[in-house]
Coordinates of C-alpha atoms in Angstrom, one line a residue:
Chain T
X1 CA 0.0 0.0 0.0
X2 CA 2.7 2.6 0.8
X3 CA 3.8 1.9 -2.8
X4 CA 1.0 4.2 -3.8
X5 CA 2.8 7.1 -2.2
X6 CA 6.2 6.2 -3.7
X7 CA 6.4 8.9 -6.4
X8 CA 6.0 11.6 -3.8
X9 CA 9.0 13.8 -3.8
X10 CA 10.5 14.0 -0.3
X11 CA 12.8 16.8 0.6
X12 CA 16.0 15.8 2.4
X13 CA 15.8 12.0 2.0
X14 CA 17.7 10.1 4.7
X15 CA 21.2 9.3 3.2
X16 CA 22.5 5.7 3.0
X17 CA 23.9 5.1 6.4
X18 CA 25.7 2.2 8.1
X19 CA 23.8 2.9 11.3
X20 CA 20.9 0.7 10.2
X21 CA 19.5 0.6 13.8
X22 CA 19.4 4.4 13.9
X23 CA 17.9 4.7 10.4
X24 CA 15.1 2.3 11.0
X25 CA 12.9 4.6 13.2
X26 CA 12.8 7.3 10.5
X27 CA 11.8 4.7 7.9
X28 CA 9.1 3.3 10.2
X29 CA 7.8 6.9 10.7
X30 CA 7.6 7.5 7.0
X31 CA 5.7 4.2 6.5
X32 CA 3.2 5.1 9.2
X33 CA 2.8 8.6 7.9
X34 CA 2.1 7.2 4.4
X35 CA -0.5 4.8 5.9
X36 CA -2.2 7.8 7.6
X37 CA -2.3 9.7 4.3
X38 CA -3.6 6.7 2.4
X39 CA -6.4 6.0 4.9
X40 CA -7.4 9.7 4.8
X41 CA -7.4 9.6 1.0
X42 CA -9.9 6.7 1.0
X43 CA -12.0 8.3 3.7
X44 CA -12.1 11.7 2.0
X45 CA -13.2 10.0 -1.3
X46 CA -15.8 7.8 0.4
X47 CA -17.4 10.3 2.8
X48 CA -16.0 13.7 1.8
X49 CA -13.5 15.9 3.5
X50 CA -16.0 17.7 5.7
X51 CA -17.6 14.4 6.8
X52 CA -14.3 12.9 7.9
X53 CA -12.9 13.8 11.3
X54 CA -9.5 13.1 12.6
X55 CA -11.3 11.0 15.2
X56 CA -12.8 8.8 12.4
X57 CA -9.4 8.6 10.8
X58 CA -7.7 7.6 14.1
X59 CA -10.4 5.0 14.7
X60 CA -10.0 3.5 11.2
X61 CA -6.2 3.1 11.8
X62 CA -6.8 1.8 15.4
X63 CA -4.8 4.5 17.0
X64 CA -5.6 7.5 19.2
X65 CA -5.9 11.0 17.8
X66 CA -2.8 12.2 19.7
X67 CA -0.9 9.4 17.9
X68 CA -2.0 10.9 14.5
X69 CA -0.4 14.2 15.5
X70 CA 3.0 12.4 15.6
X71 CA 2.7 12.1 11.8
X72 CA 0.6 15.1 10.6
X73 CA -0.1 18.5 12.1
X74 CA -3.8 18.8 11.0
X75 CA -6.4 17.7 8.6
X76 CA -5.6 20.4 6.0
X77 CA -2.0 19.1 5.8
X78 CA -3.3 15.6 5.2
X79 CA -5.4 16.9 2.3
X80 CA -2.4 18.7 0.9
X81 CA -0.4 15.4 1.0
X82 CA -3.2 13.6 -0.7
X83 CA -3.1 16.2 -3.5
X84 CA 0.7 15.9 -3.7
X85 CA 0.6 12.1 -3.9
X86 CA -2.0 12.2 -6.7
X87 CA -0.2 14.8 -8.7
X88 CA 3.1 12.9 -8.2
X89 CA 1.6 9.9 -9.9
X90 CA 0.6 11.9 -12.9
X91 CA 4.0 13.4 -13.0
X92 CA 5.7 10.0 -12.8
X93 CA 3.6 8.9 -15.7
X94 CA 4.7 11.9 -17.7
X95 CA 8.3 11.1 -16.8
X96 CA 7.9 7.6 -18.0
X97 CA 6.3 8.6 -21.3
X98 CA 9.0 11.2 -22.0
X99 CA 11.8 8.7 -21.4
X100 CA 10.1 6.2 -23.7
X101 CA 11.2 8.0 -26.9
X102 CA 9.6 7.5 -30.3
X103 CA 7.0 9.8 -32.0
X104 CA 5.3 12.2 -29.6
X105 CA 1.9 10.8 -30.4
X106 CA 3.0 7.4 -29.1
X107 CA 4.4 9.1 -26.0
X108 CA 1.2 11.0 -25.5
X109 CA -0.8 7.7 -25.7
X110 CA 1.6 6.0 -23.2
X111 CA 0.9 9.0 -20.9
X112 CA -2.9 8.5 -21.3
X113 CA -2.5 4.9 -20.2
X114 CA -0.6 5.9 -17.1
X115 CA -3.0 8.8 -16.4
X116 CA -6.1 6.4 -16.5
X117 CA -4.4 4.1 -14.0
X118 CA -3.6 7.0 -11.7
X119 CA -7.1 8.5 -11.8
X120 CA -8.8 5.3 -10.6
X121 CA -6.1 4.9 -7.8
X122 CA -6.5 6.0 -4.2
X123 CA -5.4 9.6 -4.9
X124 CA -7.0 10.0 -8.3
X125 CA -9.9 12.1 -7.0
X126 CA -7.6 14.9 -6.3
X127 CA -7.3 15.6 -10.0
X128 CA -11.0 16.4 -10.0
X129 CA -10.6 19.3 -7.6
X130 CA -8.7 22.1 -9.3
X131 CA -9.3 24.7 -6.7
X132 CA -10.1 23.0 -3.5
X133 CA -12.0 25.2 -1.1
X134 CA -10.8 23.2 1.8
X135 CA -7.2 24.2 1.4
X136 CA -5.8 27.5 2.7
X137 CA -4.5 30.1 0.2
X138 CA -0.8 29.1 0.5
X139 CA -1.3 25.4 0.1
X140 CA -3.9 26.0 -2.7
X141 CA -1.3 28.1 -4.6
X142 CA 1.3 25.3 -4.4
X143 CA -1.2 22.7 -5.7
X144 CA -2.2 25.1 -8.5
X145 CA 1.4 25.5 -9.5
X146 CA 1.9 21.7 -9.6
X147 CA -1.2 21.3 -11.7
X148 CA -0.2 24.1 -14.1
X149 CA 3.1 22.3 -14.5
X150 CA 1.3 19.1 -15.6
X151 CA -0.9 21.0 -18.0
X152 CA 2.2 22.6 -19.5
X153 CA 4.1 19.3 -20.0
X154 CA 1.0 17.7 -21.5
X155 CA 0.7 20.6 -24.0
X156 CA 4.4 20.4 -24.8
X157 CA 3.9 16.7 -25.6
X158 CA 1.1 17.6 -28.1
X159 CA 3.2 20.4 -29.5
X160 CA 6.1 18.0 -30.0
X161 CA 3.7 15.7 -31.9
X162 CA 2.7 18.5 -34.2
X163 CA 6.4 19.3 -34.7
X164 CA 7.4 15.7 -35.5
X165 CA 4.3 15.2 -37.7
X166 CA 2.8 12.4 -35.7
X167 CA -0.1 14.7 -34.5
X168 CA -2.3 16.7 -36.9
X169 CA -2.1 20.5 -36.6
X170 CA -4.7 21.5 -33.9
X171 CA -5.2 23.9 -31.0
X172 CA -2.7 22.2 -28.6
X173 CA -4.1 24.0 -25.6
X174 CA -7.7 23.0 -26.2
X175 CA -6.6 19.5 -27.1
X176 CA -4.7 19.2 -23.8
X177 CA -7.8 20.4 -21.9
X178 CA -10.1 18.0 -23.8
X179 CA -7.8 15.1 -23.0
X180 CA -7.4 16.0 -19.3
X181 CA -11.1 16.5 -19.0
X182 CA -11.9 13.1 -20.5
X183 CA -9.4 11.4 -18.2
X184 CA -10.2 13.3 -15.0
X185 CA -13.9 12.7 -15.5
X186 CA -13.2 9.0 -15.1
X187 CA -12.9 9.8 -11.4
X188 CA -16.6 10.6 -11.4
X189 CA -18.0 7.6 -13.1
X190 CA -15.5 4.9 -12.8
X191 CA -16.3 3.6 -9.3
X192 CA -19.9 3.2 -10.1
X193 CA -19.4 1.6 -13.4
X194 CA -16.2 -0.4 -13.3
X195 CA -17.1 -2.8 -16.2
X196 CA -13.8 -2.0 -17.9
X197 CA -10.3 -1.9 -16.5
X198 CA -8.5 1.5 -16.7
X199 CA -6.2 0.2 -19.4
X200 CA -9.2 -0.8 -21.6
X201 CA -10.8 2.7 -21.1
X202 CA -7.5 4.3 -22.0
X203 CA -7.5 2.3 -25.3
X204 CA -11.0 3.4 -26.1
X205 CA -10.1 7.0 -25.4
X206 CA -7.0 6.7 -27.5
X207 CA -9.1 5.3 -30.4
X208 CA -11.5 8.2 -30.3
X209 CA -8.7 10.9 -29.9
X210 CA -6.5 9.2 -32.5
X211 CA -9.1 8.6 -35.3
X212 CA -11.9 11.0 -34.5
X213 CA -15.6 10.4 -34.9
X214 CA -16.1 11.3 -38.6
X215 CA -17.8 8.4 -40.3
X216 CA -18.0 7.5 -44.0
X217 CA -20.6 10.1 -45.0
Chain D
X1 CA -31.2 37.0 -15.2
X2 CA -34.2 34.8 -14.4
X3 CA -33.8 33.7 -18.1
X4 CA -31.1 31.5 -16.8
X5 CA -33.6 29.5 -14.9
X6 CA -36.2 29.3 -17.8
X7 CA -35.6 25.7 -18.9
X8 CA -36.4 24.5 -15.4
X9 CA -39.6 22.4 -15.6
X10 CA -42.2 23.8 -13.2
X11 CA -45.0 21.6 -12.0
X12 CA -48.4 23.2 -12.2
X13 CA -47.6 26.4 -14.2
X14 CA -50.2 29.1 -13.6
X15 CA -52.8 28.9 -16.4
X16 CA -53.5 31.9 -18.6
X17 CA -56.1 33.8 -16.6
X18 CA -58.1 37.0 -17.1
X19 CA -57.5 37.8 -13.4
X20 CA -54.2 39.5 -14.1
X21 CA -54.2 41.1 -10.7
X22 CA -54.6 37.7 -9.0
X23 CA -52.0 36.0 -11.2
X24 CA -49.3 38.7 -10.6
X25 CA -48.3 37.7 -7.0
X26 CA -47.6 34.1 -8.0
X27 CA -45.5 35.4 -10.9
X28 CA -43.6 37.8 -8.6
X29 CA -43.0 35.0 -6.2
X30 CA -41.5 32.8 -8.9
X31 CA -39.3 35.6 -10.1
X32 CA -38.0 36.3 -6.6
X33 CA -37.4 32.6 -6.0
X34 CA -35.4 32.4 -9.2
X35 CA -33.4 35.4 -8.0
X36 CA -32.6 33.6 -4.7
X37 CA -31.5 30.5 -6.5
X38 CA -29.3 32.4 -9.0
X39 CA -27.7 34.4 -6.2
X40 CA -27.0 31.2 -4.3
X41 CA -25.5 29.5 -7.4
X42 CA -23.1 32.4 -7.8
X43 CA -22.1 32.3 -4.1
X44 CA -21.7 28.5 -4.0
X45 CA -19.4 28.7 -7.0
X46 CA -17.4 31.6 -5.7
X47 CA -17.0 30.6 -2.1
X48 CA -18.2 27.0 -1.9
X49 CA -21.4 25.6 -0.4
X50 CA -20.0 25.2 3.1
X51 CA -18.6 28.7 3.2
X52 CA -21.9 30.3 2.1
X53 CA -24.5 30.8 4.9
X54 CA -28.2 31.7 4.4
X55 CA -27.2 35.0 6.2
X56 CA -24.6 35.7 3.5
X57 CA -27.2 35.0 0.9
X58 CA -29.9 37.2 2.5
X59 CA -27.3 40.0 2.8
X60 CA -26.4 39.7 -0.9
X61 CA -30.0 40.0 -1.8
X62 CA -30.6 42.8 0.7
X63 CA -33.4 40.9 2.5
X64 CA -33.6 39.3 5.9
X65 CA -33.2 35.6 6.5
X66 CA -36.9 35.1 7.4
X67 CA -37.7 36.6 4.0
X68 CA -35.6 33.9 2.3
X69 CA -37.7 31.3 4.0
X70 CA -40.7 32.6 2.0
X71 CA -39.0 31.2 -1.1
X72 CA -36.9 28.2 0.0
X73 CA -37.2 25.8 2.9
X74 CA -33.4 25.4 3.5
X75 CA -29.9 25.6 2.0
X76 CA -30.0 22.0 0.8
X77 CA -33.2 22.7 -1.2
X78 CA -31.5 25.7 -2.8
X79 CA -28.5 23.5 -3.8
X80 CA -31.0 21.0 -5.3
X81 CA -32.6 23.8 -7.3
X82 CA -29.2 24.8 -8.6
X83 CA -28.5 21.3 -9.8
X84 CA -32.0 21.1 -11.4
X85 CA -31.5 24.4 -13.2
X86 CA -28.0 23.3 -14.5
X87 CA -29.3 20.0 -15.7
X88 CA -32.3 21.6 -17.3
X89 CA -30.0 23.7 -19.5
X90 CA -28.2 20.7 -20.7
X91 CA -31.5 18.9 -21.4
X92 CA -32.8 21.9 -23.3
X93 CA -29.7 21.9 -25.5
X94 CA -30.3 18.1 -26.1
X95 CA -33.9 18.9 -27.0
X96 CA -32.7 21.6 -29.5
X97 CA -30.2 19.3 -31.1
X98 CA -32.7 16.5 -31.5
X99 CA -35.2 18.8 -33.1
X100 CA -32.6 20.1 -35.5
X101 CA -32.6 17.0 -37.8
X102 CA -29.9 16.1 -40.2
X103 CA -27.0 13.5 -39.7
X104 CA -26.6 12.6 -36.0
X105 CA -23.0 13.8 -36.0
X106 CA -24.2 17.3 -36.8
X107 CA -26.8 17.1 -34.1
X108 CA -24.1 15.9 -31.7
X109 CA -21.9 18.9 -32.6
X110 CA -24.9 21.2 -32.1
X111 CA -25.3 19.7 -28.7
X112 CA -21.6 20.2 -27.9
X113 CA -22.1 23.9 -28.7
X114 CA -25.0 24.3 -26.3
X115 CA -23.3 22.2 -23.6
X116 CA -20.2 24.5 -23.7
X117 CA -22.5 27.6 -23.2
X118 CA -24.3 25.9 -20.3
X119 CA -21.1 24.9 -18.6
X120 CA -19.7 28.4 -18.3
X121 CA -23.1 29.7 -17.2
X122 CA -24.2 30.3 -13.6
X123 CA -25.3 26.8 -13.1
X124 CA -22.6 25.0 -15.1
X125 CA -20.6 24.0 -12.0
X126 CA -23.3 21.6 -11.0
X127 CA -22.2 19.3 -13.8
X128 CA -18.8 18.9 -12.2
X129 CA -20.4 17.4 -9.1
X130 CA -21.7 14.0 -10.0
X131 CA -22.4 12.8 -6.4
X132 CA -22.7 15.8 -4.2
X133 CA -21.9 15.1 -0.6
X134 CA -23.9 18.0 0.5
X135 CA -27.2 16.7 -0.7
X136 CA -29.2 14.2 1.3
X137 CA -29.8 10.7 0.0
X138 CA -33.2 11.3 -1.6
X139 CA -32.3 14.5 -3.4
X140 CA -29.0 13.0 -4.5
X141 CA -30.8 10.1 -6.0
X142 CA -33.1 12.4 -8.0
X143 CA -30.1 14.3 -9.3
X144 CA -28.3 11.1 -10.3
X145 CA -31.4 10.0 -12.2
X146 CA -31.5 13.2 -14.1
X147 CA -27.8 13.0 -14.9
X148 CA -28.1 9.4 -16.0
X149 CA -30.9 10.5 -18.4
X150 CA -28.6 13.0 -20.0
X151 CA -25.8 10.4 -20.3
X152 CA -28.3 8.1 -22.0
X153 CA -29.5 10.6 -24.5
X154 CA -26.0 11.6 -25.4
X155 CA -25.0 8.0 -26.0
X156 CA -28.2 7.5 -28.1
X157 CA -27.1 10.5 -30.3
X158 CA -23.7 8.8 -30.9
X159 CA -25.4 5.5 -31.6
X160 CA -27.7 7.2 -34.1
X161 CA -24.6 8.6 -35.8
X162 CA -23.0 5.1 -36.0
X163 CA -26.3 3.9 -37.4
X164 CA -26.7 6.6 -40.1
X165 CA -23.0 6.4 -41.0
X166 CA -22.1 9.9 -40.0
X167 CA -20.1 8.6 -37.0
X168 CA -17.3 6.0 -37.2
X169 CA -17.9 2.8 -35.4
X170 CA -16.6 3.3 -31.8
X171 CA -17.3 2.4 -28.2
X172 CA -20.3 4.8 -27.9
X173 CA -20.4 4.6 -24.1
X174 CA -16.7 5.6 -23.7
X175 CA -17.1 8.2 -26.4
X176 CA -19.9 9.8 -24.5
X177 CA -17.9 9.8 -21.3
X178 CA -14.9 11.3 -23.1
X179 CA -17.0 14.1 -24.6
X180 CA -18.8 14.8 -21.3
X181 CA -15.5 14.9 -19.5
X182 CA -13.9 17.3 -22.0
X183 CA -17.0 19.6 -21.7
X184 CA -17.5 19.4 -18.0
X185 CA -13.9 20.0 -17.3
X186 CA -14.3 23.5 -18.8
X187 CA -16.0 24.4 -15.6
X188 CA -12.6 24.0 -13.8
X189 CA -10.4 26.0 -16.1
X190 CA -12.7 28.4 -18.0
X191 CA -13.1 31.1 -15.4
X192 CA -9.4 31.5 -14.9
X193 CA -8.5 31.3 -18.5
X194 CA -11.4 32.9 -20.5
X195 CA -9.3 33.9 -23.6
X196 CA -11.8 32.1 -25.8
X197 CA -15.6 32.3 -25.9
X198 CA -17.4 29.0 -25.1
X199 CA -18.5 28.8 -28.8
X200 CA -14.9 29.0 -29.9
X201 CA -13.9 26.3 -27.4
X202 CA -16.7 24.1 -28.7
X203 CA -15.4 24.5 -32.2
X204 CA -11.9 23.4 -31.1
X205 CA -13.3 20.4 -29.3
X206 CA -15.4 19.5 -32.3
X207 CA -12.3 19.7 -34.5
X208 CA -10.4 17.3 -32.2
X209 CA -13.3 14.9 -31.8
X210 CA -14.3 15.0 -35.4
X211 CA -10.9 14.6 -37.1
X212 CA -8.8 13.0 -34.3
X213 CA -5.1 13.7 -33.7
X214 CA -3.4 11.3 -36.1
X215 CA -0.9 13.2 -38.2
X216 CA 0.7 12.5 -41.5
X217 CA 3.2 9.9 -40.3

């Protein structure tokens, strides 16, 4: 489960150290903190942020509320970490697709596959909330900057496709918005209608976006 | 302004009556009720449902809170009316496109144009909230049914296009979800980035969905 949080960028990672015994408590702490954030992400999605108290969260983890405070300062900080984890997954999938090489259209489609997986994951719902009214101004600004970075990279991928000829000339900004919308929207309908795997949905979306809808006549 | 609420279906509309003086108060009441709902829609979008009190709303309309209760029983009922007004606009645009005739692909594109206008309107944000955690179970169920009806009609339009040959064979369900997602997502980015009119955005989306992204190579 903590693997879900892996792509999260951590400032100041503990350096490799021969004092294994001394390093362990920090590692344990990070694992438990990840577990708190994951449990919160599931609760926020299932019941909503306002309807989830730190008491509920502590109960679901079978710890006391004071124990929670060893890992997170408050509910808002947990929400922020959920956003960061969700965005980090999308960023990781952009990194992968950029490293893959080949025509930009293929890289874009690889990204779409990764994005679809991330959206149905535990932190995917955070992509549906562009300006979260539960985050204070400073945290909200940071999340917006991260999201804007993803938009920019997605658009750059489409522009690269137009440049290398693999993507037809189009409004790259509107195309990026259309793609992001189609993918993010999965977060709304997927849980109730999970007849297809995210990979299958990605292939259907790729089919529509690649070939368009125009019929014979 | 009350024109925004026009498509809303009203049960038991006042019949044409020669007693103009007697009809007037009912008409006035409906106009004022519409004004309450429109003011609430704007406040909910700007500050969020939780951050808007009935006191705020009364103050913005320059009336007292008891006056508000002449028009609406509580805040949840106002939210429900906002949803209903937003969904009615989408339904009206489906009605228009169905009446238009011609190949189903053209009717679908006409619908996309109407949808884009509705999304950036005062009630458009309600399309971004599929399962609103602020609505009680009964009201939530009714909204879900209305939304499901829209999904169904949209899919039927795509199926009609496949049948009449104007739309390429595709997964009609996933295509409807991709389109709805692209359009609904406008509600997130449009206000901050309104460099294009909704009509122009609709044309860009239509271009992408019609012709696809595949380039020369």
